[in-house]
Short mmCIF file of C-alpha atoms and ligand atoms in Angstrom, two decimals:
data_model
loop_
_atom_site.label_atom_id
_atom_site.label_comp_id
_atom_site.label_asym_id
_atom_site.label_seq_id
_atom_site.Cartn_x
_atom_site.Cartn_y
_atom_site.Cartn_z
CA UNK A 1 13.24 326.12 61.56
CA UNK A 2 14.14 329.73 60.71
CA UNK A 3 16.63 330.55 57.92
CA UNK A 4 19.20 331.59 60.56
CA UNK A 5 18.75 328.34 62.49
CA UNK A 6 19.01 326.35 59.30
CA UNK A 7 22.25 328.16 58.43
CA UNK A 8 23.73 327.26 61.83
CA UNK A 9 22.64 323.65 61.67
CA UNK A 10 25.46 321.19 62.31
CA UNK A 11 26.17 319.22 59.15
CA UNK A 12 29.60 317.76 59.82
CA UNK A 13 31.76 316.11 62.43
CA UNK A 14 35.08 317.84 63.15
CA UNK A 15 36.45 314.73 64.83
CA UNK A 16 35.50 312.31 62.04
CA UNK A 17 37.06 314.64 59.47
CA UNK A 18 40.26 314.81 61.50
CA UNK A 19 40.26 311.02 62.00
CA UNK A 20 39.93 310.43 58.26
CA UNK A 21 42.35 313.06 57.03
CA UNK A 22 44.90 313.80 59.77
CA UNK A 23 45.10 311.07 62.39
CA UNK A 24 47.40 308.67 60.55
CA UNK A 25 51.03 308.45 61.50
CA UNK A 26 53.83 305.90 61.36
CA UNK A 27 53.06 305.12 65.00
CA UNK A 28 49.33 305.44 65.24
CA UNK A 29 47.94 305.27 68.75
CA UNK A 30 44.92 307.38 67.80
CA UNK A 31 42.68 304.47 66.81
CA UNK A 32 40.38 303.10 69.47
CA UNK A 33 39.63 299.65 68.06
CA UNK A 34 41.52 296.45 67.46
CA UNK A 35 43.78 296.24 64.47
CA UNK A 36 41.71 295.37 61.38
CA UNK A 37 41.33 291.72 60.50
CA UNK A 38 42.04 290.51 56.97
CA UNK A 39 39.47 288.69 54.86
CA UNK A 40 41.47 285.44 54.86
CA UNK A 41 41.23 285.29 58.66
CA UNK A 42 37.47 284.74 58.26
CA UNK A 43 37.94 281.71 55.99
CA UNK A 44 35.51 282.96 53.38
CA UNK A 45 34.91 281.36 49.98
CA UNK A 46 33.75 283.27 46.92
CA UNK A 47 30.38 281.51 47.06
CA UNK A 48 29.84 283.04 50.51
CA UNK A 49 29.78 286.45 48.90
CA UNK A 50 26.48 286.05 47.03
CA UNK A 51 25.15 289.51 46.24
CA UNK A 52 21.42 288.89 46.21
CA UNK A 53 19.25 287.41 48.94
CA UNK A 54 16.45 287.92 51.39
CA UNK A 55 17.33 291.24 52.93
CA UNK A 56 14.11 293.32 53.29
CA UNK A 57 14.10 294.17 57.02
CA UNK A 58 17.43 292.58 57.83
CA UNK A 59 18.96 289.33 56.60
CA UNK A 60 17.25 286.75 58.88
CA UNK A 61 20.40 284.70 59.72
CA UNK A 62 22.19 287.88 60.84
CA UNK A 63 19.22 289.19 62.79
CA UNK A 64 18.70 285.79 64.45
CA UNK A 65 22.36 285.39 65.41
CA UNK A 66 22.33 288.82 67.04
CA UNK A 67 19.05 288.03 68.81
CA UNK A 68 20.57 284.82 70.17
CA UNK A 69 23.76 286.54 71.22
CA UNK A 70 21.90 289.18 73.26
CA UNK A 71 19.03 286.90 74.40
CA UNK A 72 16.36 289.11 72.79
CA UNK A 73 13.57 288.56 70.27
CA UNK A 74 14.63 289.03 66.64
CA UNK A 75 11.85 291.64 66.44
CA UNK A 76 13.92 293.83 68.78
CA UNK A 77 16.98 293.77 66.52
CA UNK A 78 17.57 296.39 63.82
CA UNK A 79 20.74 295.99 61.77
CA UNK A 80 22.66 299.00 60.49
CA UNK A 81 25.95 300.01 58.88
CA UNK A 82 28.20 300.16 61.95
CA UNK A 83 27.46 301.73 65.32
CA UNK A 84 27.68 305.09 63.56
CA UNK A 85 24.61 304.51 61.47
CA UNK A 86 22.90 302.62 64.29
CA UNK A 87 23.33 305.77 66.40
CA UNK A 88 22.06 307.99 63.63
CA UNK A 89 18.99 305.83 63.08
CA UNK A 90 18.22 305.51 66.78
CA UNK A 91 18.63 309.24 67.37
CA UNK A 92 16.54 310.09 64.31
CA UNK A 93 13.76 307.81 65.53
CA UNK A 94 13.85 309.24 69.05
CA UNK A 95 14.30 312.97 68.47
CA UNK A 96 11.88 315.51 67.11
CA UNK A 97 13.38 318.92 66.27
CA UNK A 98 13.43 321.04 69.42
CA UNK A 99 13.29 318.06 71.83
CA UNK A 100 15.49 318.45 74.85
CA UNK A 101 18.07 315.72 75.29
CA UNK A 102 20.72 315.19 77.93
CA UNK A 103 24.13 314.19 76.59
CA UNK A 104 27.21 313.15 78.53
CA UNK A 105 30.30 315.35 78.53
CA UNK A 106 33.00 314.56 77.46
CA UNK A 107 31.29 312.91 74.50
CA UNK A 108 32.01 311.06 71.28
CA UNK A 109 31.58 314.06 69.04
CA UNK A 110 30.10 312.43 65.89
CA UNK A 111 27.18 311.17 67.98
CA UNK A 112 26.72 314.56 69.60
CA UNK A 113 26.92 316.26 66.19
CA UNK A 114 24.25 313.87 64.86
CA UNK A 115 21.88 314.84 67.67
CA UNK A 116 22.52 318.52 66.90
CA UNK A 117 22.03 317.91 63.19
CA UNK A 118 18.64 316.35 64.00
CA UNK A 119 17.61 319.59 65.71
CA UNK A 120 17.75 318.43 69.34
CA UNK A 121 18.12 321.02 72.04
CA UNK A 122 21.18 319.46 73.67
CA UNK A 123 21.86 319.87 77.39
CA UNK A 124 24.93 318.34 78.96
CA UNK A 125 25.79 316.50 82.13
CA UNK A 126 29.38 316.06 83.24
CA UNK A 127 31.48 313.02 83.87
CA UNK A 128 34.41 314.38 85.84
CA UNK A 129 37.99 313.22 85.92
CA UNK A 130 37.94 313.79 89.71
CA UNK A 131 35.09 311.24 89.97
CA UNK A 132 36.80 308.71 87.73
CA UNK A 133 34.57 309.82 84.84
CA UNK A 134 31.69 307.98 86.54
CA UNK A 135 28.10 308.82 85.74
CA UNK A 136 26.37 310.54 88.65
CA UNK A 137 22.61 309.84 88.69
CA UNK A 138 22.24 312.82 91.04
CA UNK A 139 23.79 315.11 88.42
CA UNK A 140 21.51 313.66 85.76
CA UNK A 141 18.50 314.19 88.01
CA UNK A 142 19.50 317.84 88.50
CA UNK A 143 19.64 318.33 84.74
CA UNK A 144 16.46 316.53 83.77
CA UNK A 145 13.51 318.75 82.93
CA UNK A 146 9.93 317.87 82.00
CA UNK A 147 11.02 318.49 78.40
CA UNK A 148 13.86 315.94 78.43
CA UNK A 149 13.06 313.12 76.01
CA UNK A 150 16.35 311.27 75.89
CA UNK A 151 19.56 310.69 77.87
CA UNK A 152 22.62 309.61 75.86
CA UNK A 153 25.70 307.81 77.16
CA UNK A 154 28.47 305.53 75.91
CA UNK A 155 29.45 302.37 77.80
CA UNK A 156 32.42 301.95 78.07
CA UNK A 157 32.74 305.68 77.95
CA UNK A 158 34.54 307.16 74.97
CA UNK A 159 37.02 308.82 75.62
CA UNK A 160 37.84 307.56 79.14
CA UNK A 161 37.16 303.84 78.64
CA UNK A 162 35.30 303.75 81.98
CA UNK A 163 32.63 301.08 82.51
CA UNK A 164 29.28 302.08 84.01
CA UNK A 165 27.94 299.43 86.36
CA UNK A 166 24.43 297.97 86.28
CA UNK A 167 23.32 299.68 89.49
CA UNK A 168 24.06 303.13 88.02
CA UNK A 169 22.36 302.16 84.75
CA UNK A 170 19.29 301.04 86.69
CA UNK A 171 19.16 304.33 88.60
CA UNK A 172 19.50 306.20 85.34
CA UNK A 173 16.72 304.06 83.85
CA UNK A 174 14.40 304.86 86.76
CA UNK A 175 15.03 308.59 86.44
CA UNK A 176 14.37 308.43 82.71
CA UNK A 177 11.21 306.41 83.17
CA UNK A 178 9.79 308.84 85.75
CA UNK A 179 10.43 311.52 83.14
CA UNK A 180 8.96 309.49 80.25
CA UNK A 181 12.34 309.70 78.57
CA UNK A 182 14.46 307.01 76.93
CA UNK A 183 18.11 306.15 77.47
CA UNK A 184 20.36 305.54 74.49
CA UNK A 185 23.48 303.56 75.37
CA UNK A 186 26.22 303.19 72.76
CA UNK A 187 27.76 299.84 73.76
CA UNK A 188 30.34 299.54 71.02
CA UNK A 189 33.19 299.26 73.57
CA UNK A 190 31.22 297.02 75.93
CA UNK A 191 32.03 294.23 73.48
CA UNK A 192 35.53 294.44 74.94
CA UNK A 193 34.37 292.49 77.96
CA UNK A 194 34.40 289.67 75.40
CA UNK A 195 31.38 287.90 76.88
CA UNK A 196 29.85 285.27 74.63
CA UNK A 197 26.45 286.58 75.65
CA UNK A 198 27.00 290.27 76.52
CA UNK A 199 25.16 291.93 79.43
CA UNK A 200 23.47 294.68 77.49
CA UNK A 201 21.54 297.52 79.15
CA UNK A 202 18.64 296.57 76.86
CA UNK A 203 17.48 294.11 79.54
CA UNK A 204 17.16 296.82 82.19
CA UNK A 205 13.85 298.13 80.86
CA UNK A 206 11.90 299.23 77.81
CA UNK A 207 13.25 302.76 78.09
CA UNK A 208 16.70 301.49 77.09
CA UNK A 209 17.80 301.53 73.46
CA UNK A 210 21.30 300.26 72.78
CA UNK A 211 23.64 300.29 69.81
CA UNK A 212 26.78 298.37 68.97
CA UNK A 213 28.86 296.75 66.25
CA UNK A 214 31.70 294.32 65.64
CA UNK A 215 33.97 297.25 64.81
CA UNK A 216 36.05 297.93 67.90
CA UNK A 217 36.45 294.71 69.85
CA UNK A 218 36.97 292.44 66.88
CA UNK A 219 38.80 294.62 64.34
CA UNK A 220 35.90 294.24 61.92
CA UNK A 221 35.14 297.84 61.04
CA UNK A 222 35.18 296.90 57.36
CA UNK A 223 32.05 294.77 57.72
CA UNK A 224 29.95 297.63 59.08
CA UNK A 225 28.09 295.04 61.16
CA UNK A 226 26.11 297.27 63.49
CA UNK A 227 22.85 296.87 65.39
CA UNK A 228 20.22 298.54 67.52
CA UNK A 229 18.32 296.72 70.25
CA UNK A 230 15.00 298.36 71.04
CA UNK A 231 11.56 297.37 72.29
CA UNK A 232 9.64 295.86 69.42
CA UNK A 233 7.37 298.76 68.47
CA UNK A 234 10.28 301.16 68.44
CA UNK A 235 12.39 298.65 66.48
CA UNK A 236 9.61 298.49 63.89
CA UNK A 237 9.53 302.29 63.65
CA UNK A 238 13.30 302.36 63.21
CA UNK A 239 13.13 299.83 60.38
CA UNK A 240 10.50 301.96 58.67
CA UNK A 241 12.63 305.06 59.11
CA UNK A 242 15.57 303.20 57.61
CA UNK A 243 13.51 302.87 54.43
CA UNK A 244 14.10 306.61 54.00
CA UNK A 245 17.83 306.38 54.62
CA UNK A 246 19.37 303.16 53.42
CA UNK A 247 16.52 300.98 52.10
CA UNK A 248 18.54 297.76 51.86
CA UNK A 249 22.13 296.93 52.82
CA UNK A 250 24.93 295.35 50.78
CA UNK A 251 23.94 291.69 50.83
CA UNK A 252 27.49 290.33 50.62
CA UNK A 253 28.25 292.38 53.73
CA UNK A 254 25.32 290.77 55.55
CA UNK A 255 26.64 287.34 54.65
CA UNK A 256 30.15 288.21 55.77
CA UNK A 257 28.73 289.49 59.05
CA UNK A 258 27.05 286.13 59.64
CA UNK A 259 30.37 284.35 59.08
CA UNK A 260 32.13 286.76 61.44
CA UNK A 261 29.48 286.32 64.13
CA UNK A 262 30.08 282.56 64.00
CA UNK A 263 33.84 283.08 64.39
CA UNK A 264 33.71 285.55 67.28
CA UNK A 265 35.06 283.34 70.09
CA UNK A 266 38.37 282.73 68.28
CA UNK A 267 38.71 286.39 67.24
CA UNK A 268 37.86 287.50 70.79
CA UNK A 269 40.55 285.34 72.36
CA UNK A 270 43.33 286.97 70.36
CA UNK A 271 41.92 290.46 70.85
CA UNK A 272 41.59 290.05 74.58
CA UNK A 273 45.11 288.76 75.14
CA UNK A 274 46.54 291.60 73.07
CA UNK A 275 44.61 294.23 75.02
CA UNK A 276 45.57 292.70 78.38
CA UNK A 277 49.22 292.79 77.37
CA UNK A 278 49.09 296.37 76.08
CA UNK A 279 47.12 297.61 79.09
CA UNK A 280 49.83 296.24 81.36
CA UNK A 281 52.48 298.05 79.31
CA UNK A 282 50.52 301.30 79.42
CA UNK A 283 49.99 301.01 83.17
CA UNK A 284 53.71 300.43 83.70
CA UNK A 285 54.44 303.43 81.50
CA UNK A 286 52.01 305.64 83.46
CA UNK A 287 53.56 304.48 86.76
CA UNK A 288 56.79 306.17 85.68
CA UNK A 289 55.36 309.45 84.39
CA UNK A 290 54.68 312.04 87.08
CA UNK A 291 53.57 314.61 84.56
CA UNK A 292 50.55 312.50 83.55
CA UNK A 293 47.50 311.55 85.57
CA UNK A 294 45.00 309.01 84.34
CA UNK A 295 41.94 307.02 85.26
CA UNK A 296 42.98 303.48 84.44
CA UNK A 297 40.11 301.17 83.49
CA UNK A 298 40.66 297.44 83.91
CA UNK A 299 39.18 296.67 80.48
CA UNK A 300 38.99 298.01 76.98
CA UNK A 301 41.27 299.66 74.50
CA UNK A 302 41.45 303.33 75.45
CA UNK A 303 42.72 305.60 78.18
CA UNK A 304 42.45 309.37 78.46
CA UNK A 305 45.41 310.71 80.45
CA UNK A 306 45.78 314.35 81.38
CA UNK A 307 48.96 316.38 81.18
CA UNK A 308 49.30 318.06 84.56
CA UNK A 309 48.84 321.79 84.48
CA UNK A 310 48.72 322.36 80.73
CA UNK A 311 46.96 321.66 77.46
CA UNK A 312 48.00 318.49 75.62
CA UNK A 313 48.32 320.47 72.39
CA UNK A 314 52.10 321.01 72.59
CA UNK A 315 52.61 317.35 73.36
CA UNK A 316 50.38 316.23 70.47
CA UNK A 317 52.18 318.58 68.05
CA UNK A 318 55.59 317.40 69.19
CA UNK A 319 54.56 313.77 68.92
CA UNK A 320 53.43 314.33 65.37
CA UNK A 321 56.27 316.51 64.09
CA UNK A 322 59.27 314.93 65.82
CA UNK A 323 58.16 311.42 66.75
CA UNK A 324 55.76 310.45 63.89
CA UNK A 325 53.23 309.44 66.49
CA UNK A 326 49.55 310.28 66.75
CA UNK A 327 47.16 310.22 69.68
CA UNK A 328 43.78 311.99 69.77
CA UNK A 329 44.05 315.54 71.17
CA UNK A 330 41.64 316.08 74.05
CA UNK A 331 40.12 319.12 72.34
CA UNK A 332 38.05 316.68 70.26
CA UNK A 333 36.46 315.52 73.50
CA UNK A 334 36.05 318.98 75.01
CA UNK A 335 38.94 318.44 77.48
CA UNK A 336 42.11 319.96 75.98
CA UNK A 337 44.38 318.94 78.88
CA UNK A 338 43.82 315.29 77.98
CA UNK A 339 44.73 313.04 75.08
CA UNK A 340 43.28 309.65 74.14
CA UNK A 341 45.58 306.75 73.61
CA UNK A 342 44.50 303.53 71.90
CA UNK A 343 45.89 300.10 72.75
CA UNK A 344 44.45 297.96 69.96
CA UNK A 345 47.22 298.26 67.35
CA UNK A 346 50.05 295.83 66.69
CA UNK A 347 52.44 295.19 69.56
CA UNK A 348 55.57 296.52 67.89
CA UNK A 349 53.89 299.85 67.08
CA UNK A 350 52.44 300.09 70.55
CA UNK A 351 55.71 299.41 72.36
CA UNK A 352 57.70 301.80 70.16
CA UNK A 353 54.86 304.33 70.43
CA UNK A 354 55.07 304.36 74.23
CA UNK A 355 58.81 304.78 74.02
CA UNK A 356 58.38 307.79 71.73
CA UNK A 357 55.69 309.26 73.96
CA UNK A 358 58.16 309.03 76.86
CA UNK A 359 60.85 310.83 74.83
CA UNK A 360 58.41 313.60 73.91
CA UNK A 361 57.42 314.06 77.56
CA UNK A 362 61.12 314.28 78.46
CA UNK A 363 61.57 317.00 75.82
CA UNK A 364 58.79 319.03 77.43
CA UNK A 365 60.30 318.84 80.95
C1 PLP B 401 31.32 305.62 70.96
C2 PLP B 401 31.50 305.23 69.52
N1 PLP B 401 30.43 304.87 68.81
C3 PLP B 401 30.54 304.51 67.52
C4 PLP B 401 31.76 304.50 66.87
C5 PLP B 401 31.83 304.09 65.43
O1 PLP B 401 31.60 302.72 65.31
P1 PLP B 401 31.43 302.05 63.86
O2 PLP B 401 32.77 302.04 63.22
O3 PLP B 401 30.89 300.69 64.14
O4 PLP B 401 30.48 302.89 63.10
C6 PLP B 401 32.90 304.89 67.57
C7 PLP B 401 34.20 304.94 66.89
O5 PLP B 401 35.14 305.56 67.32
C8 PLP B 401 32.76 305.26 68.93
O6 PLP B 401 33.84 305.62 69.63
#
């Protein structure tokens, strides 16, 4: 890498910085996950929080529970601090500086920034509002080159919340395989289908590498319980790479993750009924707002409406200054006409938030 290239190297995420420093508001509809659970909801005793244990290449009970959950060998499971670090590890294992990769657009910017930080030559393929933000295998095929080593997507898609079906994933897998490329699928939102044994893209072929965590669907961001599923040789390489990054995790966190994994069905039930209720409210709200157009997924916690004919910036500013409400401005997802709205917060905040959003839209009429 030349000095000039090194100078330009991405070393930060604009979105993550905004999320940590500027996204909070009295009515916060900017978060994409379920409201955070409290420790006492996991029924944990102090003895459960032992700080030392067998944790070399993953705490076996945690690795085994994840293997069982996804119907894979434990040797295919790598554990990591949240989907964020799972993505970083997977990308770092799959990318050599200068490798061409194909990344969806709009994208979850911290993941894109990580690929850029790792020196990938990033090409983009578009998921268009007009096509319901669906992935088009034909568009991917047009953008693949003999140099493409990796295709990266999120499922559900962040920011639109749109689910990619298995047929499309299979077509994508075939294209990648013909090209000797891999497919990285961030499945953190797929957990919001709340299946006891989730249908992960991992099973569609060895070219698939998937990441996920308990963060979004279960309100367990604080546990940083993330994972990568990869074919066994790659999983082994990722573990060895992790020795350079994180060596070993916080053992008490591993133990808490095991407890959480055993409690998932009860946590899922509450989360799902909340999201169903809030999605209905948001759909009713959108029915009455001519100035917004939106793809409306049947699952998940996020939608990405567009303000007809203008940027969402004025709306986002007004929401913040006059209505103490935050949503994520579309500029963070490369589509400034849009804004992302999250449905996973508490019901009072969500209902009042929608009311305030309506008032702000009236102001702009
Ligand atoms: C697509 C995607 N991946 C990963 C993450 C981060 O997940 P975690 O908190 O488990 O690191 C987010 C959070 O917004 C996300 O939207």
